[in-house]
CSV table of N, CA, C and O in Angstrom, one decimal:
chain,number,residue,atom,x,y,z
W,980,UNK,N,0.8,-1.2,0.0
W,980,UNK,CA,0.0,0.0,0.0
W,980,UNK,C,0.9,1.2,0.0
W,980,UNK,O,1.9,1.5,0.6
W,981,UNK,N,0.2,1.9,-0.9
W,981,UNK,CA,1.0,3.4,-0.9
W,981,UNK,C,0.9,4.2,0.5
W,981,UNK,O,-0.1,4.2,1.3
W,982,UNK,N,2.1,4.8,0.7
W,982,UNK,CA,2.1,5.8,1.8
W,982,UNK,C,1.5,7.3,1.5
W,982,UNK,O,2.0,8.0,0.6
W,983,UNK,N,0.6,7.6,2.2
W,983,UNK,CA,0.0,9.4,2.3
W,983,UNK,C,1.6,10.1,2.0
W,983,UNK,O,2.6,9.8,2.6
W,984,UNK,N,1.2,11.0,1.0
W,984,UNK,CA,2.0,12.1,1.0
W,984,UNK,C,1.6,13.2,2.1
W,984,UNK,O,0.4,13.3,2.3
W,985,UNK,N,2.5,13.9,2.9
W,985,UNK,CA,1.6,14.8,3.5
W,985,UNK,C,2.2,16.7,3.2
W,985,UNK,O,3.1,17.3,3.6
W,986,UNK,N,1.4,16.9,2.6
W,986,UNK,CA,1.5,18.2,2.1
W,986,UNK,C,1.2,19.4,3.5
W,986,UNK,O,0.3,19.3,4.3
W,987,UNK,N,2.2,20.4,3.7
W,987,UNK,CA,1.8,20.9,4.6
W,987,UNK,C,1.9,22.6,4.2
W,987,UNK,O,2.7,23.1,3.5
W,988,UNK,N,0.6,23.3,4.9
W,988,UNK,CA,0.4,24.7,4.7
W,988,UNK,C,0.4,25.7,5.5
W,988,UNK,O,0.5,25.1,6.6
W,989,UNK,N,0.3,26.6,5.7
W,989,UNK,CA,-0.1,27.7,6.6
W,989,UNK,C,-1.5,28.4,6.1
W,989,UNK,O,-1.7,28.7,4.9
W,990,UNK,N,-2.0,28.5,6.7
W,990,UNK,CA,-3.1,29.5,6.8
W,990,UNK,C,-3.7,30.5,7.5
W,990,UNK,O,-4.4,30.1,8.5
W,991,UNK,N,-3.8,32.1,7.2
W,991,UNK,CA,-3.8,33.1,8.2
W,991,UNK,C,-5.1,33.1,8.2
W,991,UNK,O,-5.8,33.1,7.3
W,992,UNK,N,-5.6,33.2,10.1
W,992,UNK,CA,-7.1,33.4,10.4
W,992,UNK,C,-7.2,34.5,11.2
W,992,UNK,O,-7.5,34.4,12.4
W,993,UNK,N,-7.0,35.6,10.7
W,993,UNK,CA,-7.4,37.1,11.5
W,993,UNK,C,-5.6,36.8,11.9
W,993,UNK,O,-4.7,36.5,11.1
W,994,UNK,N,-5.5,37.0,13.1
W,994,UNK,CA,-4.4,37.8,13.2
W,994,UNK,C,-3.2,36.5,13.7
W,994,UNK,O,-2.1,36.7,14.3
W,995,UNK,N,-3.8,35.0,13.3
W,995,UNK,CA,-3.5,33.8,13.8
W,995,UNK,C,-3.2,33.4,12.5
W,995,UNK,O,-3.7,33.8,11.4
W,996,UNK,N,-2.0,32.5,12.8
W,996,UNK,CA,-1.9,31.4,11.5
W,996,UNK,C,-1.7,30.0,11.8
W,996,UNK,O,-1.1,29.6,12.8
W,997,UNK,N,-2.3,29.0,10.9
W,997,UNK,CA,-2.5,27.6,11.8
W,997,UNK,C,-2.1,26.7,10.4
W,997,UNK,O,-2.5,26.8,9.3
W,998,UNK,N,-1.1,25.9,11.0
W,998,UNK,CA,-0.2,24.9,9.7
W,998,UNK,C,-1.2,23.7,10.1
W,998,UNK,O,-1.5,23.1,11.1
W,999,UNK,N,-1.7,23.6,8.3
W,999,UNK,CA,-3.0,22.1,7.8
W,999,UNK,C,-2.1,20.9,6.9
W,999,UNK,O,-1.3,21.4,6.1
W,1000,UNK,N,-2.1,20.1,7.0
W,1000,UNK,CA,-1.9,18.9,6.4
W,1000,UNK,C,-2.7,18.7,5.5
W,1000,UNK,O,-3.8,19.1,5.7
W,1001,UNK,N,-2.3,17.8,3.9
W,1001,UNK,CA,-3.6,17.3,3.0
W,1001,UNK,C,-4.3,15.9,4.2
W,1001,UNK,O,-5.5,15.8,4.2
W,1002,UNK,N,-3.5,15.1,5.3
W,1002,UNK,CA,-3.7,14.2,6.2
W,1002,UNK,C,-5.5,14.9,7.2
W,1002,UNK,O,-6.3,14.2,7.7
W,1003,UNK,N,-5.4,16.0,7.2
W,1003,UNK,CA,-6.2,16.3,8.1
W,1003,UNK,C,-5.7,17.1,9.2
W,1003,UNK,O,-6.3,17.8,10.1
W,1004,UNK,N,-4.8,16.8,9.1
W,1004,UNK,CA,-3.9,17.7,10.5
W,1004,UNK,C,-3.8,18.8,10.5
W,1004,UNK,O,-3.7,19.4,9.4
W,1005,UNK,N,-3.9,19.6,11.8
W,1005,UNK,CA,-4.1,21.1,12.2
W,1005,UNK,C,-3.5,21.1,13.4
W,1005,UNK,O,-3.7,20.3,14.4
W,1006,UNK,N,-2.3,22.6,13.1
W,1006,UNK,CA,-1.9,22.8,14.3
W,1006,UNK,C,-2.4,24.0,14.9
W,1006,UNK,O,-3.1,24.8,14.4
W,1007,UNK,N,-1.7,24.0,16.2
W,1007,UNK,CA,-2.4,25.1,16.9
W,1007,UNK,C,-2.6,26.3,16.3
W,1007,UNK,O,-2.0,26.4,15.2
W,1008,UNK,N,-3.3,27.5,16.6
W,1008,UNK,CA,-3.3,28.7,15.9
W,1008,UNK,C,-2.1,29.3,16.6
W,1008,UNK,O,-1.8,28.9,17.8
W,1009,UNK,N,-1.1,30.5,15.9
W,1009,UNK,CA,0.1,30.5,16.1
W,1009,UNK,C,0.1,32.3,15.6
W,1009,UNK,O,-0.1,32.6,14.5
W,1010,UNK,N,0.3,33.1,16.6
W,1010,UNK,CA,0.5,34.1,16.1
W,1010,UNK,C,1.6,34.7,14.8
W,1010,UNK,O,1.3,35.5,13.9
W,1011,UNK,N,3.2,34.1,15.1
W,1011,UNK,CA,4.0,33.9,14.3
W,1011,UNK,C,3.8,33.1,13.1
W,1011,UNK,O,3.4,31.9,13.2
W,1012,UNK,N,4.1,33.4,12.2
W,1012,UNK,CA,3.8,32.1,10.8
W,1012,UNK,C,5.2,31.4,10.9
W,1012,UNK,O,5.3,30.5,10.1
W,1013,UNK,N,6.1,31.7,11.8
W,1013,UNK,CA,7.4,31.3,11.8
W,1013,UNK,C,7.4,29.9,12.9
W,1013,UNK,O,8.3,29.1,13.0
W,1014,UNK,N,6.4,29.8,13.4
W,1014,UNK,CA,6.0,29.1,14.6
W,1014,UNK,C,4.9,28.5,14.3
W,1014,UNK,O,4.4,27.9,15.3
W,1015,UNK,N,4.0,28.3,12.8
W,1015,UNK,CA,3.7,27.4,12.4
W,1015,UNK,C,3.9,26.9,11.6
W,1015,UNK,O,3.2,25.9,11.3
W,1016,UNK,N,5.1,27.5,10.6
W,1016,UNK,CA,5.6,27.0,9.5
W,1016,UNK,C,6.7,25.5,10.6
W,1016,UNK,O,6.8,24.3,10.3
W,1017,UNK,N,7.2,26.1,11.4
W,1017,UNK,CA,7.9,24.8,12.6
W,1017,UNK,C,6.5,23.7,12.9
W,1017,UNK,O,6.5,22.5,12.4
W,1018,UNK,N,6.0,24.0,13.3
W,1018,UNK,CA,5.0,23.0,13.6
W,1018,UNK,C,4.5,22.0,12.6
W,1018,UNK,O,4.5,20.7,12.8
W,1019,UNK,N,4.3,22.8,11.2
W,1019,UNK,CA,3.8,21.7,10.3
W,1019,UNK,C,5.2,21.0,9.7
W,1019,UNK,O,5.1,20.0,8.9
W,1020,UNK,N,6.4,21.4,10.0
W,1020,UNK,CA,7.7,20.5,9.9
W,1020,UNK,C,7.8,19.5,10.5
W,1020,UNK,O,7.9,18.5,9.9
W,1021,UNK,N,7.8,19.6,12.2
W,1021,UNK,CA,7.5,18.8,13.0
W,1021,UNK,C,6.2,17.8,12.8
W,1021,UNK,O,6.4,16.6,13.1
W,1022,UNK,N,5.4,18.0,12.6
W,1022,UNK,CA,4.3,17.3,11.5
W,1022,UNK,C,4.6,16.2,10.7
W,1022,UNK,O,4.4,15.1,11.0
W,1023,UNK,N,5.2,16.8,9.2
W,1023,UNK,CA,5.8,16.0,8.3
W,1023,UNK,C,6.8,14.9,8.9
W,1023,UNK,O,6.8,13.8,8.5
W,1024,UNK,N,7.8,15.3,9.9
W,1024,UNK,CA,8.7,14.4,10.1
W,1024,UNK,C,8.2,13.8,11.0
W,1024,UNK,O,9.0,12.9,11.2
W,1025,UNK,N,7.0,13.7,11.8
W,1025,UNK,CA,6.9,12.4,12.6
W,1025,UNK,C,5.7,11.8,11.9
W,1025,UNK,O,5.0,11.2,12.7
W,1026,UNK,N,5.2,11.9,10.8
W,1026,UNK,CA,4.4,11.3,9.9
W,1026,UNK,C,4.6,10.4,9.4
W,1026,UNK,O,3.9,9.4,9.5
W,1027,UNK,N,6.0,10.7,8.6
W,1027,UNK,CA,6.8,10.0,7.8
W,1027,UNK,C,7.3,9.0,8.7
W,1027,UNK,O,7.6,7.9,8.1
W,1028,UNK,N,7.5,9.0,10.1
W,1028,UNK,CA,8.2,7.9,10.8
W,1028,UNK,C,6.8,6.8,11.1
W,1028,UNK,O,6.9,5.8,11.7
W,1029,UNK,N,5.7,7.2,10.7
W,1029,UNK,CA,4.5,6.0,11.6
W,1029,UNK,C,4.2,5.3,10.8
W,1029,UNK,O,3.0,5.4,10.5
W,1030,UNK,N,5.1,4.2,10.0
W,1030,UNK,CA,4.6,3.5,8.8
W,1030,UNK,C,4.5,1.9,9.7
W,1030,UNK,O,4.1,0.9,9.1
């Protein structure tokens, strides 16, 4: 079986930005986009480890 690619994004919500996954995943809302662009990294790399 093929493994999920997981695409990861930011998205600004008013004055928050919150890193989404194509997986479904959302992280916290994050004032800094620097601090959710980290998050959805942290994301992708322990994704990739849960096969």
């Amino acid at each position: 079986m093929a493994q999920q690619e997981h695409r990861t994004t930011t998205v600004d919500q008013g004055r928050f930005c919150v890193a989404r996954c194509s997986c479904g995943w959302r992280g916290p809302a994050r004032r800094a986009r620097s601090l959710a662009r980290t998050d959805a990294e942290g994301h992708a790399e322990t994704a990739g480890d849960s096969s």
